[in-house]
mmCIF file of C-alpha atoms in Angstrom:
data_model
loop_
_atom_site.group_PDB
_atom_site.id
_atom_site.type_symbol
_atom_site.label_atom_id
_atom_site.label_comp_id
_atom_site.label_asym_id
_atom_site.label_seq_id
_atom_site.Cartn_x
_atom_site.Cartn_y
_atom_site.Cartn_z
ATOM 1 C CA MET C 9 11.732 37.134 -2.885
ATOM 2 C CA ALA C 10 10.392 37.688 0.615
ATOM 3 C CA SER C 11 12.939 38.125 3.369
ATOM 4 C CA THR C 12 13.467 35.145 5.639
ATOM 5 C CA LYS C 13 15.005 37.104 8.486
ATOM 6 C CA LEU C 14 13.709 36.113 11.906
ATOM 7 C CA LEU C 15 12.989 39.546 13.355
ATOM 8 C CA ASN C 16 11.718 41.714 10.523
ATOM 9 C CA ASP C 17 9.570 44.638 11.746
ATOM 10 C CA ARG C 18 10.452 43.932 15.405
ATOM 11 C CA LEU C 19 11.942 46.630 17.646
ATOM 12 C CA ALA C 20 14.557 45.517 20.159
ATOM 13 C CA LEU C 21 15.729 47.537 23.143
ATOM 14 C CA VAL C 22 19.091 46.381 24.488
ATOM 15 C CA THR C 23 20.369 47.893 27.725
ATOM 16 C CA GLY C 24 24.082 47.742 28.305
ATOM 17 C CA GLY C 25 24.297 47.739 24.533
ATOM 18 C CA GLY C 26 27.530 49.706 24.456
ATOM 19 C CA SER C 27 29.905 46.813 24.992
ATOM 20 C CA GLY C 28 30.431 43.129 25.674
ATOM 21 C CA ILE C 29 27.366 40.919 25.608
ATOM 22 C CA GLY C 30 25.019 43.840 24.982
ATOM 23 C CA ARG C 31 26.902 44.907 21.862
ATOM 24 C CA ALA C 32 26.957 41.348 20.516
ATOM 25 C CA VAL C 33 23.215 41.058 21.131
ATOM 26 C CA CYS C 34 22.568 44.278 19.189
ATOM 27 C CA GLN C 35 24.596 42.929 16.276
ATOM 28 C CA ALA C 36 22.889 39.519 16.266
ATOM 29 C CA LEU C 37 19.359 40.939 16.393
ATOM 30 C CA ALA C 38 20.138 43.549 13.738
ATOM 31 C CA ARG C 39 21.511 40.821 11.471
ATOM 32 C CA GLU C 40 18.090 39.177 11.612
ATOM 33 C CA GLY C 41 16.225 42.320 10.638
ATOM 34 C CA ALA C 42 15.308 43.925 13.967
ATOM 35 C CA LYS C 43 15.315 47.641 14.539
ATOM 36 C CA ILE C 44 17.656 48.334 17.449
ATOM 37 C CA VAL C 45 17.714 50.777 20.353
ATOM 38 C CA VAL C 46 21.236 50.728 21.777
ATOM 39 C CA ALA C 47 20.778 51.905 25.370
ATOM 40 C CA ASP C 48 23.736 52.548 27.644
ATOM 41 C CA ILE C 49 24.927 54.976 30.284
ATOM 42 C CA ASN C 50 28.133 55.496 28.276
ATOM 43 C CA GLU C 51 27.453 57.657 25.220
ATOM 44 C CA ASN C 52 30.707 56.867 23.425
ATOM 45 C CA ALA C 53 30.241 53.137 23.902
ATOM 46 C CA ALA C 54 26.663 53.279 22.627
ATOM 47 C CA ARG C 55 27.759 55.244 19.566
ATOM 48 C CA SER C 56 30.486 52.704 18.848
ATOM 49 C CA THR C 57 27.937 49.883 18.896
ATOM 50 C CA LEU C 58 25.607 51.890 16.674
ATOM 51 C CA GLN C 59 28.373 52.296 14.112
ATOM 52 C CA SER C 60 29.099 48.559 14.181
ATOM 53 C CA LEU C 61 25.602 47.529 13.086
ATOM 54 C CA PRO C 62 24.894 46.464 9.496
ATOM 55 C CA GLN C 63 23.447 49.061 7.162
ATOM 56 C CA GLY C 64 19.674 49.161 7.377
ATOM 57 C CA GLU C 65 16.783 51.397 6.512
ATOM 58 C CA GLU C 66 16.796 54.961 7.783
ATOM 59 C CA ASN C 67 16.057 55.080 11.523
ATOM 60 C CA SER C 68 16.562 51.322 11.854
ATOM 61 C CA TYR C 69 19.022 51.929 14.673
ATOM 62 C CA ILE C 70 19.137 54.603 17.349
ATOM 63 C CA MET C 71 21.080 55.115 20.564
ATOM 64 C CA GLU C 72 19.742 56.299 23.899
ATOM 65 C CA ILE C 73 21.555 57.236 27.084
ATOM 66 C CA VAL C 74 19.986 55.738 30.197
ATOM 67 C CA ASP C 75 20.750 55.034 33.837
ATOM 68 C CA VAL C 76 18.664 51.917 34.376
ATOM 69 C CA SER C 77 18.824 52.322 38.165
ATOM 70 C CA GLN C 78 16.823 55.559 38.028
ATOM 71 C CA SER C 79 13.087 55.401 37.290
ATOM 72 C CA GLN C 80 12.981 58.876 35.755
ATOM 73 C CA SER C 81 15.787 58.017 33.365
ATOM 74 C CA VAL C 82 13.954 54.825 32.377
ATOM 75 C CA ASN C 83 10.720 56.740 31.798
ATOM 76 C CA ASN C 84 12.589 59.275 29.682
ATOM 77 C CA LEU C 85 14.074 56.424 27.650
ATOM 78 C CA PHE C 86 10.718 55.000 26.644
ATOM 79 C CA THR C 87 9.257 58.442 25.956
ATOM 80 C CA SER C 88 12.159 59.214 23.633
ATOM 81 C CA ILE C 89 11.849 55.861 21.823
ATOM 82 C CA ASN C 90 8.171 56.521 21.182
ATOM 83 C CA GLN C 91 8.848 60.035 19.912
ATOM 84 C CA ARG C 92 11.705 58.991 17.632
ATOM 85 C CA LEU C 93 10.412 55.691 16.256
ATOM 86 C CA CYS C 94 6.650 55.725 16.934
ATOM 87 C CA GLN C 95 6.958 52.074 17.894
ATOM 88 C CA VAL C 96 6.948 50.122 21.149
ATOM 89 C CA PRO C 97 9.852 47.709 21.748
ATOM 90 C CA ASP C 98 8.536 44.144 21.644
ATOM 91 C CA ILE C 99 11.958 42.648 22.360
ATOM 92 C CA VAL C 100 13.827 43.780 25.467
ATOM 93 C CA VAL C 101 17.241 42.477 26.477
ATOM 94 C CA ASN C 102 18.338 43.541 29.963
ATOM 95 C CA SER C 103 22.104 43.322 29.649
ATOM 96 C CA ALA C 104 23.153 46.365 31.698
ATOM 97 C CA GLY C 105 25.248 45.250 34.629
ATOM 98 C CA ILE C 106 28.166 46.174 36.854
ATOM 99 C CA THR C 107 30.477 44.560 39.386
ATOM 100 C CA HIS C 108 31.965 46.056 42.546
ATOM 101 C CA ASP C 109 33.827 43.175 44.116
ATOM 102 C CA GLY C 110 35.050 42.698 47.656
ATOM 103 C CA LEU C 111 34.987 40.149 50.419
ATOM 104 C CA MET C 112 31.711 40.215 52.324
ATOM 105 C CA ASN C 113 33.261 41.359 55.626
ATOM 106 C CA GLU C 114 34.959 44.247 53.844
ATOM 107 C CA MET C 115 32.111 45.231 51.522
ATOM 108 C CA THR C 116 30.467 48.582 52.153
ATOM 109 C CA GLU C 117 26.744 49.139 52.036
ATOM 110 C CA GLN C 118 27.288 51.418 49.048
ATOM 111 C CA MET C 119 29.123 48.679 47.123
ATOM 112 C CA PHE C 120 26.207 46.330 47.743
ATOM 113 C CA ASP C 121 23.556 48.904 46.836
ATOM 114 C CA ASP C 122 25.301 50.053 43.651
ATOM 115 C CA VAL C 123 25.370 46.535 42.195
ATOM 116 C CA LEU C 124 21.812 45.664 43.234
ATOM 117 C CA ASN C 125 20.503 48.972 41.896
ATOM 118 C CA VAL C 126 21.878 48.411 38.399
ATOM 119 C CA ASN C 127 21.715 44.649 38.002
ATOM 120 C CA LEU C 128 18.415 43.874 39.722
ATOM 121 C CA LYS C 129 16.458 47.093 40.206
ATOM 122 C CA GLY C 130 17.447 48.239 36.724
ATOM 123 C CA THR C 131 16.191 44.986 35.206
ATOM 124 C CA PHE C 132 12.922 45.446 37.110
ATOM 125 C CA LEU C 133 12.428 49.073 36.045
ATOM 126 C CA ILE C 134 13.094 48.397 32.356
ATOM 127 C CA THR C 135 10.940 45.263 32.356
ATOM 128 C CA GLN C 136 8.057 46.966 34.135
ATOM 129 C CA ALA C 137 8.047 49.963 31.796
ATOM 130 C CA ALA C 138 8.315 47.772 28.698
ATOM 131 C CA CYS C 139 5.531 45.412 29.751
ATOM 132 C CA ARG C 140 3.189 48.270 30.619
ATOM 133 C CA LEU C 141 3.673 49.718 27.143
ATOM 134 C CA MET C 142 3.289 46.371 25.371
ATOM 135 C CA ILE C 143 0.003 45.782 27.184
ATOM 136 C CA ALA C 144 -1.267 49.316 26.566
ATOM 137 C CA HIS C 145 -0.469 49.071 22.848
ATOM 138 C CA LYS C 146 -1.853 45.520 22.617
ATOM 139 C CA ILE C 147 1.406 44.051 21.352
ATOM 140 C CA LYS C 148 0.590 40.445 20.481
ATOM 141 C CA ILE C 149 4.076 38.955 20.802
ATOM 142 C CA GLY C 150 6.669 40.202 23.278
ATOM 143 C CA SER C 151 9.941 38.795 24.560
ATOM 144 C CA ILE C 152 11.885 39.906 27.624
ATOM 145 C CA ILE C 153 15.387 38.432 27.956
ATOM 146 C CA ASN C 154 17.268 39.014 31.196
ATOM 147 C CA ILE C 155 21.003 38.429 31.436
ATOM 148 C CA SER C 156 21.764 36.724 34.750
ATOM 149 C CA SER C 157 25.030 34.896 35.539
ATOM 150 C CA ILE C 158 26.141 31.449 36.634
ATOM 151 C CA ILE C 159 27.467 33.236 39.730
ATOM 152 C CA GLY C 160 23.838 33.822 40.684
ATOM 153 C CA LYS C 161 23.432 30.045 40.866
ATOM 154 C CA VAL C 162 26.606 29.001 42.680
ATOM 155 C CA GLY C 163 27.996 32.176 44.287
ATOM 156 C CA ASN C 164 31.603 33.334 44.198
ATOM 157 C CA ILE C 165 34.191 34.583 46.655
ATOM 158 C CA GLY C 166 34.256 38.374 46.662
ATOM 159 C CA GLN C 167 30.981 38.727 44.766
ATOM 160 C CA CYS C 168 28.153 38.350 47.271
ATOM 161 C CA ASN C 169 26.544 41.528 45.907
ATOM 162 C CA TYR C 170 26.835 40.393 42.287
ATOM 163 C CA ALA C 171 25.659 36.863 43.092
ATOM 164 C CA ALA C 172 22.639 38.202 44.983
ATOM 165 C CA SER C 173 21.722 40.536 42.131
ATOM 166 C CA LYS C 174 21.947 37.828 39.481
ATOM 167 C CA ALA C 175 20.041 35.289 41.581
ATOM 168 C CA GLY C 176 17.386 37.953 41.991
ATOM 169 C CA VAL C 177 17.176 38.350 38.228
ATOM 170 C CA VAL C 178 16.181 34.677 37.955
ATOM 171 C CA GLY C 179 13.417 35.057 40.542
ATOM 172 C CA LEU C 180 12.217 38.216 38.816
ATOM 173 C CA THR C 181 12.229 36.459 35.447
ATOM 174 C CA LYS C 182 10.114 33.550 36.620
ATOM 175 C CA SER C 183 7.599 35.836 38.340
ATOM 176 C CA VAL C 184 7.272 38.119 35.306
ATOM 177 C CA ALA C 185 6.808 35.073 33.069
ATOM 178 C CA LYS C 186 3.842 33.925 35.174
ATOM 179 C CA GLU C 187 2.231 37.364 35.228
ATOM 180 C CA MET C 188 2.764 38.321 31.592
ATOM 181 C CA ALA C 189 1.971 35.044 29.811
ATOM 182 C CA LYS C 190 -1.706 35.952 29.435
ATOM 183 C CA TYR C 191 -0.666 39.034 27.460
ATOM 184 C CA GLY C 192 1.536 37.085 25.040
ATOM 185 C CA ILE C 193 4.728 38.398 26.643
ATOM 186 C CA ARG C 194 7.399 35.799 27.344
ATOM 187 C CA CYS C 195 10.199 36.330 29.850
ATOM 188 C CA ASN C 196 13.339 34.197 30.011
ATOM 189 C CA ALA C 197 16.840 34.491 31.421
ATOM 190 C CA ILE C 198 20.306 33.553 30.251
ATOM 191 C CA MET C 199 23.038 32.578 32.703
ATOM 192 C CA PRO C 200 26.415 33.157 31.055
ATOM 193 C CA GLY C 201 29.501 31.546 32.488
ATOM 194 C CA PHE C 202 32.870 33.214 32.094
ATOM 195 C CA ILE C 203 32.578 35.246 28.891
ATOM 196 C CA ASP C 204 35.429 37.212 27.338
ATOM 197 C CA THR C 205 34.109 40.725 27.999
ATOM 198 C CA PRO C 206 35.446 43.945 29.538
ATOM 199 C CA MET C 207 33.719 42.963 32.810
ATOM 200 C CA VAL C 208 36.120 40.055 33.441
ATOM 201 C CA VAL C 209 39.284 42.069 32.803
ATOM 202 C CA THR C 210 39.590 42.878 36.512
ATOM 203 C CA VAL C 211 39.329 39.217 37.588
ATOM 204 C CA PRO C 212 42.754 37.947 38.799
ATOM 205 C CA GLU C 213 44.498 35.649 36.329
ATOM 206 C CA LYS C 214 44.744 32.798 38.863
ATOM 207 C CA VAL C 215 40.972 32.913 39.327
ATOM 208 C CA MET C 216 40.386 32.804 35.575
ATOM 209 C CA THR C 217 42.772 29.868 35.221
ATOM 210 C CA HIS C 218 40.931 28.046 38.001
ATOM 211 C CA PHE C 219 37.541 28.469 36.343
ATOM 212 C CA LYS C 220 38.873 27.514 32.921
ATOM 213 C CA LYS C 221 40.030 24.205 34.407
ATOM 214 C CA LEU C 222 36.541 23.680 35.851
ATOM 215 C CA THR C 223 34.899 24.275 32.459
ATOM 216 C CA PRO C 224 34.408 20.958 30.607
ATOM 217 C CA MET C 225 34.804 22.655 27.227
ATOM 218 C CA GLY C 226 38.150 24.021 28.409
ATOM 219 C CA LYS C 227 37.654 27.591 27.235
ATOM 220 C CA PHE C 228 35.791 30.782 28.009
ATOM 221 C CA GLY C 229 32.806 31.882 25.977
ATOM 222 C CA LYS C 230 32.499 34.766 23.562
ATOM 223 C CA PRO C 231 29.810 37.471 23.644
ATOM 224 C CA ASP C 232 28.434 35.983 20.417
ATOM 225 C CA ASP C 233 27.646 32.748 22.273
ATOM 226 C CA VAL C 234 25.255 34.623 24.547
ATOM 227 C CA ALA C 235 23.951 36.753 21.695
ATOM 228 C CA GLU C 236 22.882 33.707 19.697
ATOM 229 C CA ALA C 237 20.941 32.374 22.691
ATOM 230 C CA SER C 238 19.286 35.797 22.985
ATOM 231 C CA LEU C 239 18.356 35.686 19.305
ATOM 232 C CA PHE C 240 16.670 32.311 19.817
ATOM 233 C CA LEU C 241 14.668 33.602 22.788
ATOM 234 C CA ALA C 242 13.685 36.763 20.920
ATOM 235 C CA SER C 243 12.438 34.893 17.862
ATOM 236 C CA SER C 244 9.379 32.807 17.037
ATOM 237 C CA LYS C 245 11.553 29.695 17.337
ATOM 238 C CA SER C 246 11.037 29.897 21.110
ATOM 239 C CA ASN C 247 7.318 30.738 21.094
ATOM 240 C CA TYR C 248 6.443 28.109 23.731
ATOM 241 C CA ILE C 249 9.316 28.903 26.086
ATOM 242 C CA THR C 250 8.844 31.207 29.057
ATOM 243 C CA GLY C 251 10.141 31.388 32.609
ATOM 244 C CA GLU C 252 13.232 29.388 31.658
ATOM 245 C CA VAL C 253 16.922 29.873 32.350
ATOM 246 C CA ILE C 254 19.437 28.906 29.670
ATOM 247 C CA GLU C 255 22.985 28.353 30.918
ATOM 248 C CA VAL C 256 25.645 29.400 28.408
ATOM 249 C CA THR C 257 28.658 28.221 30.349
ATOM 250 C CA GLY C 258 30.597 25.577 28.417
ATOM 251 C CA GLY C 259 29.365 23.097 31.032
ATOM 252 C CA LEU C 260 30.656 25.028 34.065
ATOM 253 C CA PHE C 261 28.749 23.989 37.233
ATOM 254 C CA MET C 262 26.289 21.876 35.244
#
């Protein structure tokens, strides 16, 4: 009987794949038959994700170490993928992200630059490199999925750098969608709300309680909630969707 998995023979590159949303995305896409490149700056985290994936064919899953904020590191990533798998990723999930919080009047230029370099510039560099390869190799169906944040829509005290970076991801997504549509490459974004990941551990408890009260569903999301939305956008079930932003927030700020 032929397999009915959604992503058979597809290759997915997931940045920030070592933990949180990125790890859940790797697991969801692998479950549906995709080959996975777990890309992260943290080698131990990437290896842990790799070991969590379901058993597949030999070379179905590999890990790569990358600093998405550095163009040379990004170029090395795609060169290594090609050498190891002889296949171009046709699914890319930009999940790598950091926070460096502080009130605007107290924020240093370095704090601002660090967050923008990873969250926005990194998304640009990975997307640009991936799209160039998809076009060069005449990939017929491609999907870029960028992880933004609801904070990029509404802002947040102490996170002007993070909010700016995630708002920028939305603008980047919509522009890429317009440019790449003629090549069969779709580009969409997901705006998670407050998701139970290592990134929110540093958020003060009173702030978390406040936002939980503002969430109509009365709870925080799980990484799997975002991963399932990513799976939809990666698959043929969303073939006529591009340039869109899906909010996975439990109704927060709807």
